[in-house]
XYZ file of C-alpha atoms in Angstrom:
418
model
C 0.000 0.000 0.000
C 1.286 3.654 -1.084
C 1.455 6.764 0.346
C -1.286 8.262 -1.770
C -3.309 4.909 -1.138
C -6.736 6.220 -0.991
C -8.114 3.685 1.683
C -7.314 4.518 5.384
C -4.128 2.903 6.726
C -5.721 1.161 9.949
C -9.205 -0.450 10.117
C -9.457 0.981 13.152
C -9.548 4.361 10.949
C -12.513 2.881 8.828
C -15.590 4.109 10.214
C -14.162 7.353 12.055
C -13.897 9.885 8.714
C -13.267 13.587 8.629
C -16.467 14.727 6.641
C -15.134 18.168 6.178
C -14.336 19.756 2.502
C -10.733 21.193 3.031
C -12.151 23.210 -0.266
C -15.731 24.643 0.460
C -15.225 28.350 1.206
C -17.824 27.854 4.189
C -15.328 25.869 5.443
C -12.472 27.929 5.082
C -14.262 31.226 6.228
C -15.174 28.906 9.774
C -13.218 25.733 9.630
C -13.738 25.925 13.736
C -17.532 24.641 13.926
C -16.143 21.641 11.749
C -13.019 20.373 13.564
C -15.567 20.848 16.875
C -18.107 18.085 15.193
C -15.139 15.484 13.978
C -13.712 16.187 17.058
C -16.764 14.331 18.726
C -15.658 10.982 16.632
C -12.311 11.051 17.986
C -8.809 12.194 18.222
C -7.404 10.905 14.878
C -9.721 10.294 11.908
C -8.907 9.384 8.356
C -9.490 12.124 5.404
C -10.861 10.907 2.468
C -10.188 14.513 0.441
C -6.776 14.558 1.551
C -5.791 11.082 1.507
C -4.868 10.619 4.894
C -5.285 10.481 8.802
C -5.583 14.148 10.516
C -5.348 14.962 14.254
C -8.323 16.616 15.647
C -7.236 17.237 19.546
C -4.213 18.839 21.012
C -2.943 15.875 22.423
C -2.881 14.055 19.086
C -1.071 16.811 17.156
C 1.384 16.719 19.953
C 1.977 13.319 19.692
C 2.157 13.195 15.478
C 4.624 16.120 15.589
C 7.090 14.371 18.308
C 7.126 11.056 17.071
C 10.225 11.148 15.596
C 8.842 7.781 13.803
C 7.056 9.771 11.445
C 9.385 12.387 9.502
C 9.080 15.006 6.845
C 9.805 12.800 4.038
C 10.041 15.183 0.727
C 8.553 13.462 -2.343
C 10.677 14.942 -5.504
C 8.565 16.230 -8.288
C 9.064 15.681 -12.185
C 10.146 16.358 -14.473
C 13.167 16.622 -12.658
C 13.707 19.268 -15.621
C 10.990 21.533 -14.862
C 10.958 21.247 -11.005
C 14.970 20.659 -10.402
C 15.170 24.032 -8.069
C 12.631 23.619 -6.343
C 13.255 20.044 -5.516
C 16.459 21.029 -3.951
C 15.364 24.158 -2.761
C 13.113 21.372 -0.442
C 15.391 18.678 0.047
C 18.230 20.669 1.361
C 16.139 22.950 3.951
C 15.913 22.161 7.064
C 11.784 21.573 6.768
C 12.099 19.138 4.585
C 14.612 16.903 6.127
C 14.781 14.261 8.925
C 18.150 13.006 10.920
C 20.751 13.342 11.006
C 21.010 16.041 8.192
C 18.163 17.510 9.860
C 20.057 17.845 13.122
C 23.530 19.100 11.313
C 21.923 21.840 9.171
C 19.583 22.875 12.699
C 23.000 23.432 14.711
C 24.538 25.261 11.443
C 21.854 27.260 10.811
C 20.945 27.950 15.033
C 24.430 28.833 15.400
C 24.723 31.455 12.541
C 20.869 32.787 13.358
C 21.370 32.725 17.535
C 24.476 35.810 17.277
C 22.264 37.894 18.501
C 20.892 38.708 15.242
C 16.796 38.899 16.440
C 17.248 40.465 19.688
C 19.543 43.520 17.849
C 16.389 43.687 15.652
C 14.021 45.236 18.016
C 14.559 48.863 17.890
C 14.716 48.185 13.800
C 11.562 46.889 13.865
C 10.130 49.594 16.018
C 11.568 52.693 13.772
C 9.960 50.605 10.721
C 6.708 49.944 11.830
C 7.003 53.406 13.010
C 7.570 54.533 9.027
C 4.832 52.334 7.877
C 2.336 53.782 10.625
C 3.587 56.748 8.760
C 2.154 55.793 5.219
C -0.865 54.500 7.324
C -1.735 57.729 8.420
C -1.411 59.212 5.054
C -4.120 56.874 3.538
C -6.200 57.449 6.535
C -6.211 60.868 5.684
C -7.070 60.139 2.315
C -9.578 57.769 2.389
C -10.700 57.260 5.683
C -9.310 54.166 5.905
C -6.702 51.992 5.478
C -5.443 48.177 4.471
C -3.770 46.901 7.469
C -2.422 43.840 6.104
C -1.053 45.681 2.775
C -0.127 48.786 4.184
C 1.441 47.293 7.638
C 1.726 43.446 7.894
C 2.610 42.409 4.905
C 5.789 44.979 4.338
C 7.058 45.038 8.290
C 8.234 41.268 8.055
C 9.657 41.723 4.276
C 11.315 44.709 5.841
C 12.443 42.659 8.450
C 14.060 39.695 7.290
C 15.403 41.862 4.425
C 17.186 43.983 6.797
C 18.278 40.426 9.103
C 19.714 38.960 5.578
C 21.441 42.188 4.437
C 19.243 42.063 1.098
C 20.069 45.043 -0.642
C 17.225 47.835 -0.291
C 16.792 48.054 -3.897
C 15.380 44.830 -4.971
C 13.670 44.269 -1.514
C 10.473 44.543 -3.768
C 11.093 41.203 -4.648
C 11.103 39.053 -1.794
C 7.337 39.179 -0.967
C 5.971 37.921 -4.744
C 8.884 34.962 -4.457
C 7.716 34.063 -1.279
C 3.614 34.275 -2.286
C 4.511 31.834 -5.449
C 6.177 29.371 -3.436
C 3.778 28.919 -0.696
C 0.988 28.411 -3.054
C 2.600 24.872 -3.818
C 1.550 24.036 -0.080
C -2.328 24.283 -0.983
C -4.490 21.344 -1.771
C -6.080 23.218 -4.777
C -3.055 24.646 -7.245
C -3.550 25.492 -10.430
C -0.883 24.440 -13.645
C -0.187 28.044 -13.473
C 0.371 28.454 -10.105
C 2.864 25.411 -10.180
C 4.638 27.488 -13.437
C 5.064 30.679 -11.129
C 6.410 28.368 -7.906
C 8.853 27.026 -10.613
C 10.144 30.550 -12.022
C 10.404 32.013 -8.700
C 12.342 29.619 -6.846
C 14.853 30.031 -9.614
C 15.144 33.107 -9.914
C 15.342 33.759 -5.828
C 17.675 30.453 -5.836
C 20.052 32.786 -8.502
C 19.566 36.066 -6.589
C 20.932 34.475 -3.440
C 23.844 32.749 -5.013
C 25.066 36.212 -5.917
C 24.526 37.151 -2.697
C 26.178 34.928 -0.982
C 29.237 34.852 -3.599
C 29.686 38.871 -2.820
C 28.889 38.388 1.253
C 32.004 36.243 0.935
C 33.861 38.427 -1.150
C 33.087 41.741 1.504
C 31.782 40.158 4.508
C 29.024 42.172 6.222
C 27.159 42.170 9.851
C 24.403 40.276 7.786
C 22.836 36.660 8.281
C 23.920 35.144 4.964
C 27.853 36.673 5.985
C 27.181 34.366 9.098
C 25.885 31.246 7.049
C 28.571 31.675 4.438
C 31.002 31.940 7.685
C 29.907 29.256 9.708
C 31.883 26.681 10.745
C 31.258 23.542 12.789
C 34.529 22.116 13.077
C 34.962 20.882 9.662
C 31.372 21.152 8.669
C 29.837 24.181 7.107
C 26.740 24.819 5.026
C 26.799 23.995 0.879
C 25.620 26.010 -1.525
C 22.388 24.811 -1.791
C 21.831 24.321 1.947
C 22.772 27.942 2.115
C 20.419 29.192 -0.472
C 17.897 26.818 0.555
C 18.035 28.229 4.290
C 17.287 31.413 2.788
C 14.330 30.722 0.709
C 13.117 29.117 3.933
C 13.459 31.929 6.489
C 11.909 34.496 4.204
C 9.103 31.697 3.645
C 8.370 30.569 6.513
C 9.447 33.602 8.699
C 7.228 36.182 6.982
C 3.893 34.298 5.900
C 4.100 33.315 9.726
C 4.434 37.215 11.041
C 1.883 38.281 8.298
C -0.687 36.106 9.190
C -0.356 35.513 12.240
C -0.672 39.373 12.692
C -3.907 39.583 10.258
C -5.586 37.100 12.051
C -4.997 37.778 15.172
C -5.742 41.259 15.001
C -9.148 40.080 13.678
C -9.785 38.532 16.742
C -8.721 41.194 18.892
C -11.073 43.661 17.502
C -14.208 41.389 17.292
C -13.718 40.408 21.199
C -14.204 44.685 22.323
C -13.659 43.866 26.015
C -10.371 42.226 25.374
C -9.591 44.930 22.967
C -10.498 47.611 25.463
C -8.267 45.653 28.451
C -4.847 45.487 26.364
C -5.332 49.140 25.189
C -5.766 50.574 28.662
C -2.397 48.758 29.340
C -0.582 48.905 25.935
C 2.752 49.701 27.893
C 2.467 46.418 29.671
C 5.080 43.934 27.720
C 3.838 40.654 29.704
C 0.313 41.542 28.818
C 1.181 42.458 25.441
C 3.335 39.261 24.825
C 0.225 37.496 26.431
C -2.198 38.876 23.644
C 0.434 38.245 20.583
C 0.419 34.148 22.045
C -3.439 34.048 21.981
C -4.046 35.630 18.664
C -1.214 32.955 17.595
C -3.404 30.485 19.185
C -7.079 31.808 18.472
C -6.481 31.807 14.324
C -3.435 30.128 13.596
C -1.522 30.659 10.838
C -0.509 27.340 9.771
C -3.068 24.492 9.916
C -1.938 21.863 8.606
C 2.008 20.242 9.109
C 2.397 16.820 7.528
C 4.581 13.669 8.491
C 5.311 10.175 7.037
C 5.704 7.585 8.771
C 9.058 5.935 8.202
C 7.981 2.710 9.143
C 5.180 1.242 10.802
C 4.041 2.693 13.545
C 1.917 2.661 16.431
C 0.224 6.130 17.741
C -1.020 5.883 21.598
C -3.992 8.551 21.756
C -6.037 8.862 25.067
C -9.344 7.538 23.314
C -7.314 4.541 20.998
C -4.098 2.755 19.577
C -3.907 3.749 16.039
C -1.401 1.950 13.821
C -0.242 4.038 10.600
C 1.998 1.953 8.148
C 5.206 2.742 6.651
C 4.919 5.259 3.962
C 1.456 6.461 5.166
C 0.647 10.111 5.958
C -0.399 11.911 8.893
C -1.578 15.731 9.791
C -1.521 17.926 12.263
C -4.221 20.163 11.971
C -2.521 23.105 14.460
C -5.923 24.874 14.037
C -7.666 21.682 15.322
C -5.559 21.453 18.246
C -5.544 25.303 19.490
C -9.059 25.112 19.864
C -9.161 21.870 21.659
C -12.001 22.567 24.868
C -9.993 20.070 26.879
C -6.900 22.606 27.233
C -7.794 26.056 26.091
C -10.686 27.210 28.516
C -12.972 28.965 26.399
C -11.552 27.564 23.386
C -13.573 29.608 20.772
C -13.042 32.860 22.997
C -10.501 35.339 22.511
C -8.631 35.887 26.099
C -5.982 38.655 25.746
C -4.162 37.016 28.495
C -4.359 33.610 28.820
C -2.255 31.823 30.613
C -0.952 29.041 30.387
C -1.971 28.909 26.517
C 0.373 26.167 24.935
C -0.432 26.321 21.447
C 0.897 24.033 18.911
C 1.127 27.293 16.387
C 5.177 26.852 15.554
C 4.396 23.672 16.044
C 6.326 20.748 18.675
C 9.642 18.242 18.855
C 12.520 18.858 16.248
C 10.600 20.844 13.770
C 9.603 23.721 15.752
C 9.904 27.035 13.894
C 13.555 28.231 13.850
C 12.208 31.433 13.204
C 9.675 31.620 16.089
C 11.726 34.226 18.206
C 11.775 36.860 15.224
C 7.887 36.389 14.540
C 7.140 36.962 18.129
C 9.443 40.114 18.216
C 7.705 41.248 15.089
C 4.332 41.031 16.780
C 4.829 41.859 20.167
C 6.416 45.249 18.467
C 4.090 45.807 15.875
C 0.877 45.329 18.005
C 1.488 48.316 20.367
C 2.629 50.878 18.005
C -0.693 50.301 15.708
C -2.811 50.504 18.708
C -0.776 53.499 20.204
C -1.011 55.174 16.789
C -4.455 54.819 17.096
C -6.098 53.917 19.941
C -9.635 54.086 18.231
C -9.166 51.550 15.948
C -11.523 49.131 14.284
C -12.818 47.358 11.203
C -13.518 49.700 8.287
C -15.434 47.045 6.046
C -16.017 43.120 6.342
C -12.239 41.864 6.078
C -11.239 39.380 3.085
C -10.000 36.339 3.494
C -7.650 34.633 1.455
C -9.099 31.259 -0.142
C -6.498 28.917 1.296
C -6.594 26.394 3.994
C -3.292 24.975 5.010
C -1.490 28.768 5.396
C -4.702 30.856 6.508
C -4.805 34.503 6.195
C -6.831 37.616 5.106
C -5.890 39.291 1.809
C -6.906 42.793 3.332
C -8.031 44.074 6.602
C -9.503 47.507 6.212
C -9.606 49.584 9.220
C -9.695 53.434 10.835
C -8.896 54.647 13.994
């Protein structure tokens, strides 16, 4: 039996099924009320749509993305002629691979990105989302109202990372269309011409950094891709594609996270107006603010869905059952699923500006837990207080839009005035 066998892998899967269509914009505009009803069947059910078993509580999801059993096994696409960069661009990344090259490139990579490089950051990130709040308050003026997803999520991460990498100010422009191409590969629904942008625009960000890196160690700079051409482990070091393939990941991964995680959240903030009210009495407070960035992490995730093979056969011990998934079978994690699970999060649907303890599974658990969680955590916790101290009458403008994807959720634009 394959991977993409479309029969559940245990019979003890057979009658517990995920009726939910990973598709259906009802769905995707309230996925919530769904994962509350399959919930009621059990902790892991089997997914006919997706071809394969999905995690409904927390405790499942925590389990799936620990077992070290069941890795991120990257399936090469062909032709190897058409998707050759982006197969590497996969294979070589830290994601994408299991140990121990999983654990070498983590220690490479940690030790390069853990110089102090996010913590520097912060009063960077302040004076830019300071500038952006700027541009805000021009189109406020102008229109009465502006996009805060366009005008202030989407370019204070790009801004970010840029200025982390040392990416040269003039073609920071590109970064965020690269990175929107990409990520489109990681939805259930792509189109032949999405799939033909994801293919141009991993090479051409694949050939940007090359350069970079080639002049980085030509003139080294107080940059993160100086430090990954530099770093040494011993004898080990980073290749060329492992380099590059870092890269593409930490813009990737690291911005879509910040952008929305920030969108969403802020959603949530302003439809719960008591909670809204409580953090901007006490906007100064950092604990309460780093309390209200974790639960708008938690209350709309970001990422929903994290996959894993299992590597051989394997046997999953839930609280409800002992499921067995074969070798080469797939598993989720719906993170979404688990954030909302009643059983830990008091409340679960509710937005609590400062919940605590609120273990969300949002960067996920075990060795594949966001490198780049400490940088999307200073970007929010930064970004949160300035909007709301820039204007502390804010709220929705119009009905916000949602983007029509499932596994990275987000809004395409956010209108508000304050």
């Amino acid at each position: 039996m394959t991977a993409t066998a479309p029969t559940s892998p245990d019979t003890s899967l057979e009658p517990l099924r995920a009726a939910f269509d990973v598709r259906d914009p009802a769905f995707i505009a309230d996925p919530y009320s769904a994962f509350d009803e399959a919930r009621r069947q059990g902790s892991l059910l089997w997914h006919e749509g997706l071809g394969q078993a999905v995690t409904l509580t927390h405790r499942a999801a925590d389990v799936v993305l620990r077992e070290r059993r069941l890795g991120r096994v990257f399936a090469p696409r062909a032709p190897e002629s058409d998707w050759g960069t982006f197969n590497w661009l996969h294979a070589d990344s830290i994601l994408d691979s299991e140990p121990p090259k999983h654990t070498r490139l983590r220690r490479l990579v940690a030790a390069a990105f853990g110089r102090g490089h996010v913590e520097r950051l912060r009063p960077r990130v302040a004076e830019l989302a300071e500038g952006l709040l700027d541009e805000c308050d021009v189109a406020l003026a102008d229109s009465g109202s502006f996009d805060v997803i366009g005008d202030y999520a989407e370019p204070l991460p790009v801004l970010v990372i840029a200025e982390l990498l040392g990416w040269p100010e003039t073609d920071q422009h590109l970064l965020r269309p690269w990175s929107q191409a990409i990520v489109r590969m990681y939805e259930v629904d792509r189109t032949p011409q999405q799939e033909a942008a994801a293919r141009a625009a991993c090479g051409e960000f694949a050939a940007y950094v090359q350069e970079l890196a080639a002049a980085r160690r030509a003139d080294p700079r107080n940059d993160l891709v100086t430090h990954l051409v530099q770093v040494r482990d011993g004898g080990d070091k980073l290749d060329d594609h492992e380099l590059i393939a870092t890269v593409v990941l930490l813009l990737n991964a690291g911005h879509e996270a910040s952008v929305n995680g920030f969108g969403n959240g802020l959603v949530s903030l302003l439809s719960a107006p008591d909670q809204l009210e409580t953090l901007r009495r006490n906007v100064s407070d950092s604990s309460l603010v780093a309390l209200g960035v974790e639960e708008m992490l938690r209350h709309d995730s970001p990422l929903h869905l994290f996959e894993r093979t299992a590597t051989q056969d394997v046997e999953l011990e839930l609280p409800d059952r002992t499921v067995r998934i074969p070798q080469g079978h797939k598993v989720a994690a719906l993170l979404g699923a688990a954030n909302r699970d009643p059983d830990v999060f008091a409340d679960a649907d509710r937005f609590v500006v400062d919940r605590a303890p609120n273990p969300h599974l949002a960067f996920g658990a075990g060795i594949h837990f966001c490198l780049g969680a400490p940088l999307a955590r200073l970007e929010l916790q930064t970004s949160l207080p300035a909007l709301l101290r820039r204007y502390p009458a804010l709220e929705l403008a119009a009905k916000p839009t949602r983007r029509p994807t499932f596994v990275l959720r987000g809004y395409e634009s956010v209108p508000v005035r304050g």
